[in-house]
């Protein structure tokens, strides 16, 4: 479950992303207009790709805007929860902005020519209502989309299969376009316009009776047009266009851009049909024959139909005859010009600073002396209270005497904006700040306890290591002294044997085996440490079944065998070992 302030900032970020998407849509529409004006004689596929890239930029811009606003709002709320920052001009503004989720990257009304603060405050106060209305409309749009997709599935199930010769013809036409997918052809009495539906299992729906009432050549060109839609994957892209329109249903710039993309999509399919058709007049006749038939009729919703109106077919026929793409009409140019002028005007007023000496509305000039120490006590007497700022400063330091100056240099003035926030929201903010401070204090106590415990553990470990070192030194001194004393009493014993007696008692057989193994390794008699064996007794030393050199045998016998009955048998192979030791 997300914290309450994060859920609140998500709502604010959605609200302001929707608002910012309006001018993003205007910019996307202006960019689309530039593409249409500058690519009048280029191929339709180039115009389509440029417009699609424009749409991708719009969606990416909206996503980046949402991420930026959400991150900024969360950071501001987190700073406000930890504690109110100190400063001068940002003192009251920080608390007021955090209380209303900041301005979310908008303009500061106290620094611009036009005061947008009332509009910003109004939108902040009604952000939840705006998002609720948008969610309701989005749900209706998505419900309509799902209903249309269900209707398309029903058409697929209720369609009738035509004669087999048309399926063979459709297979040949697919080969002409290089389409590898298997496409079904169905007739339906519920549609009036040919349409292509489906992405993984595409189907072409034609009106009932069209295959028998139109000439075969014209029917083939119509089928080629629908196959071109399937080859290009227009059914999937068409669904994506409807989804973007469902999310930004209120954005006229986006809807106009999607209309241009759909128009250029039809032009791309027309060019693909003409590229494989020997006589283009056959395709033109097929479009003209549909002209009267399509008046007031459209294909199934959310499908890729042959045409959606009389004007659409007219400009397509004109384009194929004149080899020129459609440009912008007078109305479209006028609307784009007005939108561009509005964006420029808002940008200029937002970026023009207020003239020095004329403070902005709703500001209180406060004269501060350097250095400045600012505090912001918040008082609550009515539901809507005024947040005031108190600036305390130490006594001023007299300036250095100047021969020509008669009056002290004036100190700079600081302008603090006067904001008002709702009382209930202010009380909730204070409670949130208090809870966050208590939680932060708890974290600090836990951290201090962990540091103290680590220091104590380090001291205990150091004391233990020192004690072990002293005990080891004393033990070695005692062992050395006892060995020297026994050597004096028994000259027949060497000092090495005495030390071996102290270092390696008879019960520690593993260390003896390891010592013998190390001696054999130093002598170069054990080439493989993972698989070897040795047998040491008073008569011989066998390593891997072979007699060892006599010097090595005498040295090991003198060191490790104390009687004629002692012997060491050891074998190691891989991870398994076998040991046989006898010591008197």
XYZ file of C-alpha atoms in Angstrom, residues 28-573:
546
model
C 2.431 17.955 -32.208
C -0.312 19.340 -34.477
C 1.938 22.183 -35.654
C 4.737 19.708 -36.380
C 2.264 17.550 -38.329
C 1.182 20.632 -40.297
C 4.793 21.360 -41.182
C 5.208 17.740 -42.359
C 2.087 17.989 -44.544
C 3.191 21.292 -46.091
C 6.794 20.241 -46.750
C 6.179 16.724 -48.121
C 3.517 17.381 -50.703
C 5.376 15.572 -53.499
C 7.042 12.850 -51.432
C 5.892 9.239 -51.113
C 2.968 8.554 -48.822
C 4.978 6.086 -46.771
C 7.452 8.845 -45.819
C 4.641 11.133 -44.696
C 3.107 8.285 -42.721
C 6.358 7.518 -40.893
C 6.966 11.165 -40.060
C 3.454 11.558 -38.667
C 3.812 8.318 -36.688
C 7.101 9.610 -35.246
C 5.287 12.817 -34.301
C 2.700 10.771 -32.404
C 5.425 8.779 -30.634
C 7.090 12.040 -29.576
C 3.796 13.292 -28.151
C 3.218 10.123 -26.120
C 6.847 10.088 -24.928
C 6.599 13.761 -23.953
C 3.451 13.098 -21.921
C 5.125 10.120 -20.197
C 8.253 12.152 -19.374
C 6.051 14.984 -18.099
C 4.197 12.601 -15.779
C 7.437 11.135 -14.450
C 8.944 14.575 -13.875
C 5.866 15.909 -12.084
C 5.499 12.802 -9.922
C 9.154 12.790 -8.929
C 9.161 16.511 -8.193
C 5.968 16.286 -6.145
C 7.250 13.344 -4.083
C 10.570 15.077 -3.409
C 8.796 18.271 -2.330
C 6.464 16.355 -0.028
C 9.369 14.419 1.440
C 11.314 17.620 2.122
C 8.241 19.184 3.699
C 7.725 16.090 5.885
C 11.309 16.146 7.174
C 11.204 19.829 8.064
C 10.474 23.294 6.726
C 13.526 24.704 4.916
C 15.062 27.954 6.068
C 15.645 30.787 3.693
C 14.159 34.050 2.619
C 12.068 34.255 -0.491
C 11.316 30.514 -0.657
C 10.205 30.216 2.963
C 6.473 30.748 2.643
C 6.431 29.596 -0.936
C 7.891 26.206 -0.006
C 5.213 25.476 2.601
C 2.406 26.710 0.427
C 3.585 24.834 -2.602
C 4.077 21.640 -0.689
C 0.658 21.971 0.770
C -0.826 22.107 -2.673
C 1.617 19.657 -4.196
C 3.795 22.502 -5.362
C 3.172 24.173 -8.622
C 4.314 21.000 -10.346
C 6.894 22.755 -12.418
C 4.591 25.591 -13.455
C 5.339 29.280 -13.392
C 5.909 31.292 -10.270
C 3.284 33.992 -10.361
C 5.370 36.358 -8.263
C 8.107 36.409 -10.912
C 6.147 36.649 -14.156
C 4.317 39.394 -15.954
C 0.921 37.688 -15.688
C -0.260 36.251 -12.380
C -1.324 32.652 -12.990
C -1.571 31.894 -9.278
C -5.408 31.952 -9.063
C -5.692 29.506 -11.958
C -2.973 27.256 -10.544
C -4.535 27.275 -7.079
C -7.952 26.504 -8.511
C -6.605 23.541 -10.480
C -4.678 22.273 -7.458
C -7.779 22.428 -5.270
C -9.888 20.577 -7.863
C -7.200 18.151 -9.069
C -8.972 15.105 -7.617
C -12.252 16.081 -9.281
C -10.501 16.561 -12.630
C -8.807 13.170 -12.387
C -12.075 11.489 -11.353
C -13.883 12.934 -14.366
C -11.019 11.850 -16.629
C -11.096 8.308 -15.208
C -14.846 8.057 -15.797
C -14.469 9.217 -19.397
C -11.508 6.891 -19.909
C -13.563 3.977 -18.609
C -16.371 4.839 -21.048
C -13.918 5.123 -23.952
C -12.276 1.795 -23.133
C -15.704 0.169 -22.688
C -16.660 1.405 -26.133
C -13.413 0.008 -27.525
C -14.002 -3.398 -25.923
C -17.560 -3.436 -27.248
C -16.268 -2.752 -30.756
C -13.691 -5.524 -30.492
C -16.384 -7.908 -29.324
C -18.510 -6.914 -32.340
C -15.570 -7.635 -34.657
C -15.167 -11.075 -33.109
C -18.866 -11.726 -33.620
C -18.558 -10.761 -37.307
C -15.700 -13.233 -37.643
C -17.830 -16.017 -36.148
C -21.010 -15.254 -38.121
C -19.375 -14.631 -41.509
C -19.976 -17.061 -44.369
C -17.276 -18.555 -46.524
C -17.500 -17.719 -50.287
C -16.717 -20.003 -53.171
C -13.360 -21.739 -53.186
C -12.228 -19.908 -56.318
C -12.098 -16.638 -54.389
C -9.940 -18.260 -51.730
C -7.551 -19.377 -54.467
C -7.586 -15.858 -55.893
C -6.855 -14.421 -52.462
C -3.887 -16.790 -52.129
C -2.469 -15.606 -55.461
C -2.929 -11.950 -54.520
C -1.143 -12.564 -51.218
C 1.789 -13.975 -53.161
C 1.923 -10.823 -55.307
C 2.294 -8.647 -52.221
C 4.742 -11.025 -50.527
C 2.339 -11.726 -47.653
C 3.210 -14.944 -45.822
C 0.281 -14.984 -43.415
C -2.737 -17.098 -44.178
C -5.753 -14.828 -44.716
C -9.380 -15.947 -44.669
C -12.109 -14.393 -46.823
C -15.631 -14.141 -45.385
C -18.893 -12.546 -46.510
C -21.126 -10.778 -43.998
C -24.525 -9.148 -44.301
C -23.768 -6.904 -41.301
C -21.210 -4.700 -43.064
C -21.400 -2.404 -46.059
C -17.702 -1.786 -46.664
C -14.826 -4.284 -47.105
C -12.629 -4.408 -44.013
C -9.575 -6.287 -42.689
C -9.674 -7.490 -39.078
C -7.310 -9.476 -36.892
C -3.548 -9.438 -36.485
C -2.402 -13.000 -35.721
C -5.232 -14.627 -37.710
C -6.315 -11.947 -40.195
C -9.671 -12.052 -41.964
C -11.053 -9.970 -44.832
C -14.782 -9.233 -44.556
C -16.694 -8.176 -47.668
C -20.358 -7.211 -47.969
C -22.685 -9.994 -48.963
C -23.151 -9.964 -52.752
C -20.157 -7.784 -53.595
C -18.159 -10.666 -55.078
C -20.943 -11.494 -57.539
C -22.113 -7.954 -58.422
C -18.737 -6.328 -59.210
C -16.349 -7.242 -62.027
C -13.659 -9.691 -61.005
C -10.845 -7.212 -61.794
C -12.299 -4.584 -59.467
C -12.871 -7.138 -56.714
C -9.228 -8.205 -56.956
C -8.024 -4.615 -56.516
C -10.261 -4.215 -53.462
C -8.873 -7.422 -51.996
C -5.340 -6.185 -52.745
C -6.078 -3.031 -50.760
C -7.186 -5.028 -47.715
C -4.194 -7.366 -48.051
C -1.954 -4.297 -48.029
C -3.480 -3.316 -44.670
C -2.750 -6.791 -43.317
C 0.828 -6.782 -44.572
C 1.496 -3.399 -42.953
C -0.035 -4.455 -39.620
C -2.524 -1.571 -39.750
C -5.050 -3.397 -37.580
C -2.706 -3.321 -34.572
C -1.598 0.266 -35.170
C -5.242 1.267 -35.556
C -5.973 -0.158 -32.087
C -3.047 1.808 -30.670
C -4.450 4.974 -32.218
C -7.816 4.322 -30.574
C -6.126 3.733 -27.223
C -4.250 7.038 -27.398
C -7.512 8.765 -28.338
C -9.200 7.122 -25.347
C -6.514 8.425 -22.975
C -6.344 11.932 -24.503
C -9.953 12.134 -25.705
C -10.096 15.842 -24.834
C -7.017 16.793 -26.909
C -8.004 18.169 -30.349
C -4.413 18.302 -31.569
C -3.924 14.570 -30.975
C -7.209 13.654 -32.638
C -6.332 15.705 -35.720
C -2.883 14.079 -35.855
C -4.477 10.599 -35.698
C -6.837 11.582 -38.533
C -3.826 12.558 -40.680
C -2.132 9.237 -39.881
C -5.223 7.291 -40.946
C -5.457 9.297 -44.161
C -1.833 8.655 -45.066
C -2.294 4.995 -44.169
C -4.915 4.659 -46.901
C -2.591 6.418 -49.329
C 0.199 3.940 -48.523
C -2.128 1.008 -49.250
C -3.216 2.642 -52.516
C 0.421 2.904 -53.585
C 0.997 -0.771 -52.769
C -2.026 -1.767 -54.885
C -0.859 0.354 -57.813
C 2.639 -1.161 -57.603
C 1.296 -4.669 -58.399
C -1.602 -3.650 -60.687
C -0.944 -3.500 -64.410
C -3.825 -1.130 -65.252
C -4.444 1.482 -62.560
C -7.764 2.470 -64.118
C -9.252 -0.779 -62.850
C -8.510 0.239 -59.253
C -9.785 3.761 -59.872
C -13.014 2.361 -61.329
C -13.411 0.162 -58.264
C -13.098 3.172 -55.948
C -15.518 5.221 -58.024
C -18.043 2.396 -58.047
C -17.998 2.468 -54.268
C -18.471 6.229 -54.158
C -22.252 6.313 -54.209
C -22.526 3.062 -52.368
C -20.436 4.351 -49.429
C -22.337 7.617 -48.961
C -23.412 7.652 -45.336
C -22.009 4.161 -44.706
C -18.940 3.082 -42.809
C -17.249 -0.166 -42.021
C -17.274 -1.964 -38.671
C -15.805 0.096 -35.840
C -12.100 -0.408 -35.037
C -11.552 -2.357 -38.298
C -9.446 -1.190 -41.257
C -12.046 -0.455 -43.904
C -11.740 0.457 -47.587
C -12.949 4.022 -47.072
C -14.955 6.044 -44.594
C -16.840 8.585 -46.609
C -17.281 10.205 -49.955
C -14.649 12.867 -49.425
C -12.060 10.261 -48.469
C -12.476 8.385 -51.749
C -12.498 11.597 -53.758
C -9.165 12.877 -52.520
C -7.641 9.419 -52.924
C -8.707 9.262 -56.574
C -7.457 12.794 -57.140
C -4.137 11.990 -55.522
C -3.539 8.946 -57.731
C -4.378 10.981 -60.841
C -2.310 14.080 -60.023
C 0.515 12.348 -58.116
C 0.334 15.030 -55.409
C -0.442 14.510 -51.761
C -3.173 16.407 -50.015
C -2.146 19.623 -48.280
C -3.750 21.697 -45.540
C -6.966 23.564 -46.241
C -7.721 27.106 -45.126
C -9.522 26.088 -41.956
C -6.666 23.870 -40.798
C -4.092 26.586 -41.457
C -6.178 29.116 -39.517
C -6.573 26.836 -36.498
C -2.865 25.978 -36.432
C -1.929 29.657 -36.683
C -4.200 30.532 -33.771
C -2.788 27.689 -31.690
C 0.784 28.768 -32.445
C -0.033 32.357 -31.494
C -1.616 31.206 -28.212
C 1.411 29.096 -27.257
C 3.817 31.934 -28.069
C 1.742 34.439 -26.093
C 1.579 32.195 -23.014
C 5.277 31.471 -23.259
C 6.201 35.155 -23.506
C 4.010 36.180 -20.576
C 5.337 33.286 -18.526
C 8.996 34.084 -19.194
C 8.825 37.903 -18.836
C 9.987 38.921 -15.337
C 8.306 41.615 -13.275
C 9.997 45.009 -13.440
C 12.165 45.738 -10.422
C 10.536 48.164 -8.050
C 6.965 47.000 -8.769
C 6.373 43.936 -6.610
C 3.907 41.359 -7.870
C 0.407 41.125 -6.486
C -0.104 39.301 -3.169
C 3.484 39.909 -2.039
C 4.802 41.558 1.105
C 8.109 43.485 0.844
C 10.306 42.680 3.843
C 13.595 44.443 4.479
C 16.208 41.968 5.668
C 19.696 42.511 6.981
C 22.499 40.136 6.133
C 22.910 37.511 7.471
C 19.243 36.446 7.521
C 17.732 33.837 9.811
C 14.168 32.931 8.789
C 11.484 31.054 10.641
C 7.907 30.379 9.576
C 5.458 29.849 12.450
C 2.077 28.642 11.210
C -1.051 29.664 13.107
C -4.550 28.215 12.621
C -7.590 30.234 13.780
C -10.004 29.848 10.852
C -10.488 27.189 8.130
C -8.536 29.403 5.720
C -5.529 30.962 7.470
C -2.692 33.086 6.262
C 0.833 31.712 6.447
C 3.155 34.473 7.611
C 6.916 34.658 7.690
C 8.946 36.242 10.458
C 12.457 37.345 9.597
C 14.809 37.911 12.525
C 18.228 39.417 11.992
C 21.084 40.422 14.292
C 21.962 44.086 14.736
C 23.408 45.535 11.551
C 27.131 45.901 11.206
C 28.019 49.533 10.479
C 29.605 49.970 7.061
C 33.185 51.012 6.617
C 33.629 54.790 6.627
C 33.737 56.295 3.173
C 34.955 59.889 2.802
C 32.372 60.850 0.203
C 29.352 58.982 1.653
C 27.033 60.694 4.124
C 24.347 58.005 4.480
C 24.717 54.247 5.136
C 24.342 51.898 2.202
C 20.766 50.487 2.126
C 20.405 46.773 2.691
C 18.783 44.624 -0.044
C 15.082 43.898 0.317
C 13.574 40.431 0.219
C 10.112 39.852 -1.213
C 8.096 37.101 0.465
C 4.854 35.981 -1.148
C 1.730 35.741 1.005
C -0.140 32.474 0.403
C -3.243 31.062 1.957
C -3.920 27.343 2.381
C -7.022 25.540 3.713
C -6.968 24.949 7.461
C -7.791 21.245 7.330
C -5.093 20.588 4.751
C -2.613 22.600 6.836
C -3.446 20.560 9.953
C -3.012 17.328 8.023
C 0.360 18.582 6.773
C 1.487 19.436 10.304
C 0.471 15.999 11.547
C 2.343 14.412 8.660
C 5.446 16.485 9.434
C 5.275 15.491 13.127
C 4.901 11.779 12.334
C 7.787 11.889 9.857
C 10.019 13.628 12.401
C 9.222 11.009 15.048
C 9.980 8.236 12.596
C 13.261 9.926 11.628
C 14.225 10.271 15.314
C 13.543 6.548 15.770
C 15.813 5.757 12.830
C 18.579 7.914 14.341
C 18.315 6.104 17.703
C 18.500 2.704 16.037
C 21.548 3.807 14.013
C 23.335 5.090 17.132
C 22.613 1.823 18.969
C 23.994 -0.202 16.064
C 27.168 1.901 15.982
C 27.667 1.511 19.769
C 27.143 -2.252 19.573
C 29.676 -2.519 16.739
C 32.237 -0.580 18.759
C 31.700 -2.864 21.767
C 32.102 -5.968 19.612
C 35.351 -4.592 18.194
C 36.711 -3.973 21.707
C 35.766 -7.500 22.848
C 37.365 -9.094 19.769
C 40.561 -7.089 20.245
C 40.813 -8.108 23.908
C 40.259 -11.767 22.987
C 42.948 -11.677 20.301
C 45.438 -10.090 22.699
C 44.727 -12.780 25.328
C 45.203 -15.606 22.827
C 48.461 -14.084 21.590
C 49.850 -13.856 25.112
C 48.794 -17.444 25.899
C 50.432 -18.735 22.705
C 53.683 -16.928 23.510
C 53.776 -18.380 27.039
C 53.033 -21.889 25.728
C 55.819 -21.747 23.148
C 58.259 -20.476 25.776
C 57.369 -23.382 28.088
C 57.682 -25.905 25.245
C 61.080 -24.554 24.277
C 62.348 -24.637 27.846
C 61.139 -28.215 28.452
C 62.666 -29.402 25.169
C 66.055 -27.873 26.044
C 65.970 -29.418 29.524
C 65.176 -32.914 28.141
C 67.967 -32.576 25.551
C 70.471 -31.947 28.319
C 69.257 -34.976 30.273
C 69.046 -37.274 27.208
C 71.832 -36.458 24.718
C 70.836 -39.396 22.522
C 67.643 -37.529 21.480
C 67.829 -34.699 18.981
C 66.096 -31.373 19.528
C 63.892 -31.945 16.474
C 62.531 -35.152 17.924
C 61.841 -33.437 21.224
C 59.993 -30.590 19.542
C 58.077 -33.112 17.459
C 57.058 -34.838 20.647
C 55.655 -31.591 21.990
C 54.156 -30.309 18.716
C 52.705 -33.614 17.566
C 51.401 -35.938 20.281
C 50.842 -39.549 19.394
C 47.101 -39.075 19.142
C 47.360 -36.394 16.405
C 47.736 -38.744 13.454
C 46.379 -36.283 10.849
C 49.195 -33.825 11.455
C 51.811 -36.612 11.170
C 50.355 -37.801 7.878
C 50.345 -34.200 6.657
C 54.015 -33.729 7.712
C 55.080 -36.904 5.891
C 53.077 -35.834 2.821
C 54.740 -32.414 2.790
C 58.201 -34.012 3.062
C 57.453 -36.295 0.116
C 56.189 -33.311 -1.902
C 59.393 -31.383 -1.172
C 61.364 -34.385 -2.377
C 59.302 -34.443 -5.603
C 57.927 -37.939 -5.042
C 54.219 -36.982 -5.204
C 53.384 -35.518 -8.638
C 49.587 -35.678 -8.171
C 48.194 -34.387 -4.878
C 44.742 -35.847 -5.529
C 45.854 -39.458 -5.997
C 48.886 -40.921 -4.175
C 49.870 -43.443 -1.483
C 52.870 -44.149 0.735
C 54.003 -46.915 3.192
C 56.649 -46.043 5.806
C 58.060 -48.580 8.285
C 61.485 -49.413 9.712
C 62.560 -51.394 6.623
C 61.359 -49.360 3.612
C 59.492 -46.383 2.221
C 57.165 -46.998 -0.717
C 55.597 -44.044 -2.570
C 52.874 -44.959 -5.077
C 54.112 -48.566 -4.861
C 57.738 -47.678 -5.718
C 60.743 -47.569 -3.326
C 61.811 -44.067 -2.367
C 65.438 -42.878 -2.456
C 67.508 -43.988 0.493
C 68.296 -40.436 1.855
C 64.635 -39.576 1.970
C 63.811 -42.888 3.686
C 66.507 -42.397 6.367
C 65.416 -38.807 7.068
C 61.733 -39.727 7.471
C 62.573 -42.849 9.475
C 64.707 -40.881 11.914
C 62.054 -38.209 12.336
C 58.794 -40.139 12.482
C 59.617 -43.741 13.552
C 60.438 -44.130 17.254
C 60.517 -47.951 17.332
C 60.855 -50.829 14.882
C 57.130 -51.590 15.105
C 55.964 -48.108 13.998
C 54.545 -47.817 10.497
C 52.415 -45.371 8.475
C 50.160 -46.505 5.618
C 48.182 -43.845 3.754
C 46.291 -43.800 0.457
C 44.296 -40.935 -1.119
C 42.261 -41.199 -4.309
